[in-house]
Tab-separated table of C-alpha atoms in Angstrom:
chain	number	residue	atom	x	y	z
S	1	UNK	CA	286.560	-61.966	119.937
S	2	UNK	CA	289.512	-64.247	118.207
S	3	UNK	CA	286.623	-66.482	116.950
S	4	UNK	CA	284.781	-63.186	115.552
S	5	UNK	CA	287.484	-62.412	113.734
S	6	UNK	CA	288.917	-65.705	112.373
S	7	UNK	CA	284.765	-65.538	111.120
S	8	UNK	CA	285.408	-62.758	109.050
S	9	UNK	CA	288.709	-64.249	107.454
S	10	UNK	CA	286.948	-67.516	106.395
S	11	UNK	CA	284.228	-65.141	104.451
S	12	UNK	CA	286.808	-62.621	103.096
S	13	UNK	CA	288.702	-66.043	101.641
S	14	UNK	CA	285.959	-66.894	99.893
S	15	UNK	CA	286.092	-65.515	96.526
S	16	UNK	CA	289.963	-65.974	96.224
S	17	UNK	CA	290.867	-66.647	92.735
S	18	UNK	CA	287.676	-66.992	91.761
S	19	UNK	CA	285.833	-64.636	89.461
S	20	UNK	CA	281.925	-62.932	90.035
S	21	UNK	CA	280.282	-61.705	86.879
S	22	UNK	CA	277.313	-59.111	87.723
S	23	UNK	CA	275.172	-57.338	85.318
S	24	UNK	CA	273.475	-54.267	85.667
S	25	UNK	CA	276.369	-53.342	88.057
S	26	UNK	CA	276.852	-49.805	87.472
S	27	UNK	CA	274.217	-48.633	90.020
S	28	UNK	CA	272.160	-49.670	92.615
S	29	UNK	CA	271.981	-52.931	94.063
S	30	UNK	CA	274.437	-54.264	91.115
S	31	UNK	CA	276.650	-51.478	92.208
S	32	UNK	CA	276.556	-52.974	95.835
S	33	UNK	CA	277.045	-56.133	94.821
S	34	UNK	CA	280.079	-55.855	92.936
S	35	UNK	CA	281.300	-54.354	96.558
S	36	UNK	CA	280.198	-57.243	98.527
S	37	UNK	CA	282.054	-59.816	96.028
S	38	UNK	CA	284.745	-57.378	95.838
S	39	UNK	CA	285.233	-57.236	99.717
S	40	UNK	CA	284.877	-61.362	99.733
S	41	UNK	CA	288.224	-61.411	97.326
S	42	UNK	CA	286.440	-62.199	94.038
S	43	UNK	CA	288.128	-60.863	91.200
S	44	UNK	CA	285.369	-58.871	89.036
S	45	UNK	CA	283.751	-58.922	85.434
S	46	UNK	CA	281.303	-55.821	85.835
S	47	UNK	CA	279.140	-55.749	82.875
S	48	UNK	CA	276.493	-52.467	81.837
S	49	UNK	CA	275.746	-50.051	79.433
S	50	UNK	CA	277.241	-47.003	81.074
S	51	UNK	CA	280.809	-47.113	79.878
S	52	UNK	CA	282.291	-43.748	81.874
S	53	UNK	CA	280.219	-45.138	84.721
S	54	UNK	CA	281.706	-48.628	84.874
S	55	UNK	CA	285.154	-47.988	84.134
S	56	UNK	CA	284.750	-45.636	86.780
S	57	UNK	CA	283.067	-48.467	90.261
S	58	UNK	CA	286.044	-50.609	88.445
S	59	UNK	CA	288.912	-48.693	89.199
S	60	UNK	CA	287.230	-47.803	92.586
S	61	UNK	CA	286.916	-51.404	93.409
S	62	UNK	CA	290.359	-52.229	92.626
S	63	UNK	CA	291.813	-49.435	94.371
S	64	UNK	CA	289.851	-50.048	97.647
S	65	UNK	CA	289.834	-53.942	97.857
S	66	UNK	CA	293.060	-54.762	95.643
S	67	UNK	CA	291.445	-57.191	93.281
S	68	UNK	CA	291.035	-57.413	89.547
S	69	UNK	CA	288.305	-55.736	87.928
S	70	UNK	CA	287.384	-56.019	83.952
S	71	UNK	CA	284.570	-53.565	82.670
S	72	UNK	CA	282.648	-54.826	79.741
S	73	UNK	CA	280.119	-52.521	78.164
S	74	UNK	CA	277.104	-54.206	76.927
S	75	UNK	CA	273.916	-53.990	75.846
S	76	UNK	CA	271.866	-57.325	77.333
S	77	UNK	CA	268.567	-56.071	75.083
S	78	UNK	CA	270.307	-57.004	72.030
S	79	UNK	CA	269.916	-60.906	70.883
S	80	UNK	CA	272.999	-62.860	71.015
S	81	UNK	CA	274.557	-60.745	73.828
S	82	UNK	CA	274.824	-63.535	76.388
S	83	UNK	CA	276.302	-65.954	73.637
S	84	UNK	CA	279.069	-63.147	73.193
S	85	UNK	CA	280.367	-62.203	76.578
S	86	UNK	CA	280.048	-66.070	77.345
S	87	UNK	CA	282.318	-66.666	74.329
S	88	UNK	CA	284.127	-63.381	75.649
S	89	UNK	CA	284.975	-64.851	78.947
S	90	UNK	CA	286.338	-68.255	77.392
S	91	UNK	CA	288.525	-65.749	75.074
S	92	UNK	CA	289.727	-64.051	78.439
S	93	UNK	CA	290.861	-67.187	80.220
S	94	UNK	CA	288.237	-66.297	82.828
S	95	UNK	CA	286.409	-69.393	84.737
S	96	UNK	CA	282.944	-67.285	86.231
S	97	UNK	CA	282.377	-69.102	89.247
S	98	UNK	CA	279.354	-66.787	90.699
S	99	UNK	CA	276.742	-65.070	88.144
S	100	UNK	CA	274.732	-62.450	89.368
S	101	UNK	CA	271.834	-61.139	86.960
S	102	UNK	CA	270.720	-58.000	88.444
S	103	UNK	CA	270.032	-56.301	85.057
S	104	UNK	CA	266.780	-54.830	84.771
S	105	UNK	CA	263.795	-52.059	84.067
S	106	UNK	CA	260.219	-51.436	83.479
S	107	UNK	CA	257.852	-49.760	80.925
S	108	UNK	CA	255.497	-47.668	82.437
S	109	UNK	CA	252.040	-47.242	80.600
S	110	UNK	CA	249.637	-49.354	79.418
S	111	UNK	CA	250.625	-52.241	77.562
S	112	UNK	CA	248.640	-50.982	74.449
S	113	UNK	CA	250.100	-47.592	74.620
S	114	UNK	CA	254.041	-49.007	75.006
S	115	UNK	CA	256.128	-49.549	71.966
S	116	UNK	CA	256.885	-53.146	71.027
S	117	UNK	CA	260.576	-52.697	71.015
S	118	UNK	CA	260.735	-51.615	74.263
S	119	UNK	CA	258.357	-54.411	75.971
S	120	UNK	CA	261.102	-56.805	74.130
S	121	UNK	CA	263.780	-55.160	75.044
S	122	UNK	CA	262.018	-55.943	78.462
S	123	UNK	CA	261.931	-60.035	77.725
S	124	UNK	CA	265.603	-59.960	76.138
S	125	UNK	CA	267.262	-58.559	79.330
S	126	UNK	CA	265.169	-60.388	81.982
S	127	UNK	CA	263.828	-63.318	80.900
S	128	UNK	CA	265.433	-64.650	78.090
S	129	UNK	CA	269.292	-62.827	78.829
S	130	UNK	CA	268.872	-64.491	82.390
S	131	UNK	CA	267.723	-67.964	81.186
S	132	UNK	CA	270.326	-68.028	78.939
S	133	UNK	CA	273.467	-66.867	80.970
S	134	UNK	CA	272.356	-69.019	83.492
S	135	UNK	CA	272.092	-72.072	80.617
S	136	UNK	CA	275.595	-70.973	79.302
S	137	UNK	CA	277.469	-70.781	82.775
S	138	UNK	CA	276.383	-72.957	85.191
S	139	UNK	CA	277.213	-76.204	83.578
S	140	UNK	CA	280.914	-75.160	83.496
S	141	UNK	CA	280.143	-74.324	87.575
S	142	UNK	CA	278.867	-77.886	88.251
S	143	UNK	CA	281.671	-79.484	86.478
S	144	UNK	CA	284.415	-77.511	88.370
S	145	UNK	CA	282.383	-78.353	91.341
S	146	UNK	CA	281.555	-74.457	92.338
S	147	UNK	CA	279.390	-72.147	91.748
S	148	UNK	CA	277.053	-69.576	92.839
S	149	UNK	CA	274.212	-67.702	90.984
S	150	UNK	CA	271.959	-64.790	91.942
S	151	UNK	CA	269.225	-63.589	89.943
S	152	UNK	CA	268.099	-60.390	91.260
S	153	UNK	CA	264.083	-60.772	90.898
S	154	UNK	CA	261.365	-58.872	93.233
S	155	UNK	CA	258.626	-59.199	95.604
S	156	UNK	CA	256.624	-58.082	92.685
S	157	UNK	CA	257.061	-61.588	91.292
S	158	UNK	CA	254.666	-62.985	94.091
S	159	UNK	CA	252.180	-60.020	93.547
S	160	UNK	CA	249.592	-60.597	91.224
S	161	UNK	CA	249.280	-58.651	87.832
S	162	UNK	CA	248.693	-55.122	87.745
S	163	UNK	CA	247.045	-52.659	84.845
S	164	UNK	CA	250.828	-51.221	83.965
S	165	UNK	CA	254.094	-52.133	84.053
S	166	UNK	CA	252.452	-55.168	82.465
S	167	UNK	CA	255.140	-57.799	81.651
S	168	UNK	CA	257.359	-56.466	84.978
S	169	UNK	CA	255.279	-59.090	87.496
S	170	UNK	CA	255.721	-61.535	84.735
S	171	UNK	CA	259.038	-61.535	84.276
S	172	UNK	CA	259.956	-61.225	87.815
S	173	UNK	CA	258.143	-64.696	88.167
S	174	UNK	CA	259.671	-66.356	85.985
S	175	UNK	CA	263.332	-65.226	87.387
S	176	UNK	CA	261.897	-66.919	90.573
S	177	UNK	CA	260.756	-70.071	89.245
S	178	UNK	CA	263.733	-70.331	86.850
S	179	UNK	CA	266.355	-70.288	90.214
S	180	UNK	CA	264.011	-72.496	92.128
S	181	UNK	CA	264.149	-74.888	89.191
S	182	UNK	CA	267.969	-74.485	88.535
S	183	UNK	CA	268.550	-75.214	92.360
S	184	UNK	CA	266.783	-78.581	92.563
S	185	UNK	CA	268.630	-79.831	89.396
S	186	UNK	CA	271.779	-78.673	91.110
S	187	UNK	CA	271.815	-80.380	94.328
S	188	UNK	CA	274.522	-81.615	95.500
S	189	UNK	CA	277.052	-80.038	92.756
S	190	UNK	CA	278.165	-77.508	95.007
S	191	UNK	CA	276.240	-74.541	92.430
S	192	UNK	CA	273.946	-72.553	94.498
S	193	UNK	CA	271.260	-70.725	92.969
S	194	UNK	CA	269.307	-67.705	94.793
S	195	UNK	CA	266.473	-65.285	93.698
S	196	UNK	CA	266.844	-62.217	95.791
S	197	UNK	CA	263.310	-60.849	95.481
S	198	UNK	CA	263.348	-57.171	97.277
S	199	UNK	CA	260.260	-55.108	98.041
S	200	UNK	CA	260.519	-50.867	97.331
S	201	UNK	CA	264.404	-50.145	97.683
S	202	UNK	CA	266.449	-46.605	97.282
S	203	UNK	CA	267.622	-47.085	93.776
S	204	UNK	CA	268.179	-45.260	90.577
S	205	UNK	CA	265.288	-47.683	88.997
S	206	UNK	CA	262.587	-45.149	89.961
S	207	UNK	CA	263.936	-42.223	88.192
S	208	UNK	CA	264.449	-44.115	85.190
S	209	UNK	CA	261.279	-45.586	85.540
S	210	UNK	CA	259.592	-41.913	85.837
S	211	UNK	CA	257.931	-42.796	89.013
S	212	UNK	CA	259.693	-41.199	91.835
S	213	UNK	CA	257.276	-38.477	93.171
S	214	UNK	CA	254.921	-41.356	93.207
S	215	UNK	CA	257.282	-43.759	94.934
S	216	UNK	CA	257.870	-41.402	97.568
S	217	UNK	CA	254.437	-40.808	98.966
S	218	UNK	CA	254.862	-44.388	100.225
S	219	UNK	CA	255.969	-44.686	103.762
S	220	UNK	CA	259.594	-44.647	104.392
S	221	UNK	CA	259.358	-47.488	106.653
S	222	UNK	CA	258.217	-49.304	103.668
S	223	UNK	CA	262.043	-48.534	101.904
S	224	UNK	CA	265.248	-50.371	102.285
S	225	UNK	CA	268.866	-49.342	101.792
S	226	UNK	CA	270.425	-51.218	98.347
S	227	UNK	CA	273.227	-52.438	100.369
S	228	UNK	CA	271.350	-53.949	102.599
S	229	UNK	CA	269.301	-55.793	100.189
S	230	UNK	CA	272.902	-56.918	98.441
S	231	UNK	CA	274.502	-58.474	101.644
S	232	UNK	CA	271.498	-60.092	102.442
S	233	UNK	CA	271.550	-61.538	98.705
S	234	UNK	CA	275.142	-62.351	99.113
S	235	UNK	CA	274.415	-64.044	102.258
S	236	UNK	CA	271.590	-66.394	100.766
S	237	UNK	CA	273.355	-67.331	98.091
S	238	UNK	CA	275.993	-68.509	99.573
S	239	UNK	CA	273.723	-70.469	102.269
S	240	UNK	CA	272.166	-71.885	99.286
S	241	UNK	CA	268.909	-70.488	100.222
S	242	UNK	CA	266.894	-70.789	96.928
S	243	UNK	CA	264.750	-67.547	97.550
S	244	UNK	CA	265.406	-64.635	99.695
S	245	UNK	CA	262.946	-61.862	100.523
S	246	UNK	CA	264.695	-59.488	102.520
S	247	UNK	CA	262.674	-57.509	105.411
S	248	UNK	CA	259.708	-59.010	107.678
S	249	UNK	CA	257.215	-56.546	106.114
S	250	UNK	CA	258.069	-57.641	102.474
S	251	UNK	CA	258.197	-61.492	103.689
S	252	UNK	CA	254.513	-60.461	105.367
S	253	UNK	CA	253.491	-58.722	102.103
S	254	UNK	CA	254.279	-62.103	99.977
S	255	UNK	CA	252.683	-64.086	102.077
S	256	UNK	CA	249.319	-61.842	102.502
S	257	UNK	CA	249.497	-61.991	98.481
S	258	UNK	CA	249.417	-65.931	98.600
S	259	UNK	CA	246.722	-65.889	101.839
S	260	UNK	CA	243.867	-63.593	100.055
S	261	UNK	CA	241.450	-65.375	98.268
S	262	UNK	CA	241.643	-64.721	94.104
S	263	UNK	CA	238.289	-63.317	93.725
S	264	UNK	CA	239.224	-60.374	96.563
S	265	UNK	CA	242.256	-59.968	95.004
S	266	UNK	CA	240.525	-59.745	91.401
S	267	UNK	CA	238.012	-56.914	92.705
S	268	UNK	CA	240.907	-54.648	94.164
S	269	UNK	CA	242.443	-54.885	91.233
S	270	UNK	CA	239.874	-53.968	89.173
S	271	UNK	CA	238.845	-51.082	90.956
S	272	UNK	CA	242.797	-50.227	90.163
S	273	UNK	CA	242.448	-50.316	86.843
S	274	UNK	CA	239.495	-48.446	86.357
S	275	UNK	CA	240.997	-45.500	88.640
S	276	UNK	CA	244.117	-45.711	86.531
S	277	UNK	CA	241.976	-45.230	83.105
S	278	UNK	CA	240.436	-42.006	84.613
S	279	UNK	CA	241.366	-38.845	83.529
């Protein structure tokens, strides 16, 4: 039992005086994030659009777990955002020392029937926002010999492409193969970098999305909790673990997606599409 608890000490000492910056953290699995890091004793920087919202989990946090929490409303969509609250936290005096890019949406429709500003909108918050915070902050991690980063991708990035949410897949990918990449090149520095790839979770990302009556005629054992999907991110990223699917039926899911031959996968697909297109 003494062991037990000197366990949970060592892990609440962990963030001490060091400072987590998570994105898309006012709801969801950012919201549950900023909890976990919050309950590990790093100070926050909690960064979304929702200003009421965020000033709001911030003064929660700090109340409940006694550590420093600064709100910064932000739009990732807009070019040169990461370049400013990079710049921002430089002007703050504020060393990040674990990233976690959990910003994030869909389009629904057709890619022909979606406006262009909202399919870059799409590629400016989770593809190029992400590559670039990740470019901007972890090379002051490596030289102070720390860091952690989680990019908070999906089991959809091992799935192949389907007729809708057409750049989604995509740019879930590329989160994955960006962290895998930025992992290798930081062995051995200490900076651990983690793509948390979850399968259908209970978030607000389905109403925003427009697809919850549809979501829920899947099977609930099919769902997980956010916060379980967050501590199990939180966990891998701090084992170093360069990917992390969490649940056996999603790891069985990603796996059946890489087993299946192409052309079987092509034909399902297909048929998919064309029952989509009807009427």
């Amino acid at each position: 039992m003494a062991s037990g608890r000197k366990d949970n000490e060592s892990a609440r000492k962990e963030g001490t005086g060091r400072h987590a910056l998570i994105t898309g953290a006012s709801a969801g699995i950012g919201k549950n994030l900023a909890e976990i890091f919050a309950r590990n004793g790093f100070d926050l920087v909690l960064v979304a659009r929702r200003e009421k919202r965020l000033h709001e989990i911030a003064r929660d946090l700090e109340h409940r777990f006694a550590v420093t929490v600064h709100a910064v409303t932000l739009d990732l969509a807009e070019p040169g955002a990461a370049e400013w609250l990079h710049n921002e936290m430089r002007m703050r005096g504020l060393n990040i020392d674990a990233l976690v890019c959990n910003a994030g949406f869909g389009v629904a429709g057709f890619y022909r029937d979606t406006g262009w500003a909202d399919q870059h909108a799409l590629c400016q918050v989770m593809m190029t926002g992400v590559a670039e915070l990740c470019h901007r902050f972890a090379p002051d991690m490596g030289a102070r010999g720390y860091g952690r980063i989680l990019n908070v991708a999906s089991l959809a990035g091992f799935l192949p492409p389907a007729p809708g949410g057409t750049l989604y897949i995509p740019a879930k990918a590329f989160e994955i193969k960006l962290s895998q990449a930025l992992a290798l090149e930081y062995t051995g520095e200490n900076v651990h970098v983690t793509a948390l790839c979850p399968g259908f979770t209970y978030t607000e990302f389905h109403d925003v999305m427009g697809t919850r009556e549809a979501m829920s005629a899947m099977p609930r054992f099919m769902w997980m909790k956010s916060m379980r999907v967050a501590e199990e991110g939180y966990k891998a990223v701090m084992q170093g673990k360069p990917v992390h699917i969490p649940g056996r039926l999603n790891r069985f899911i990603a796996w059946l997606a890489w087993a299946l031959p192409s052309p079987a996968v092509n034909a399902i697909l297909r048929r998919q599409a064309l029952y989509a297109k009807k009427p």
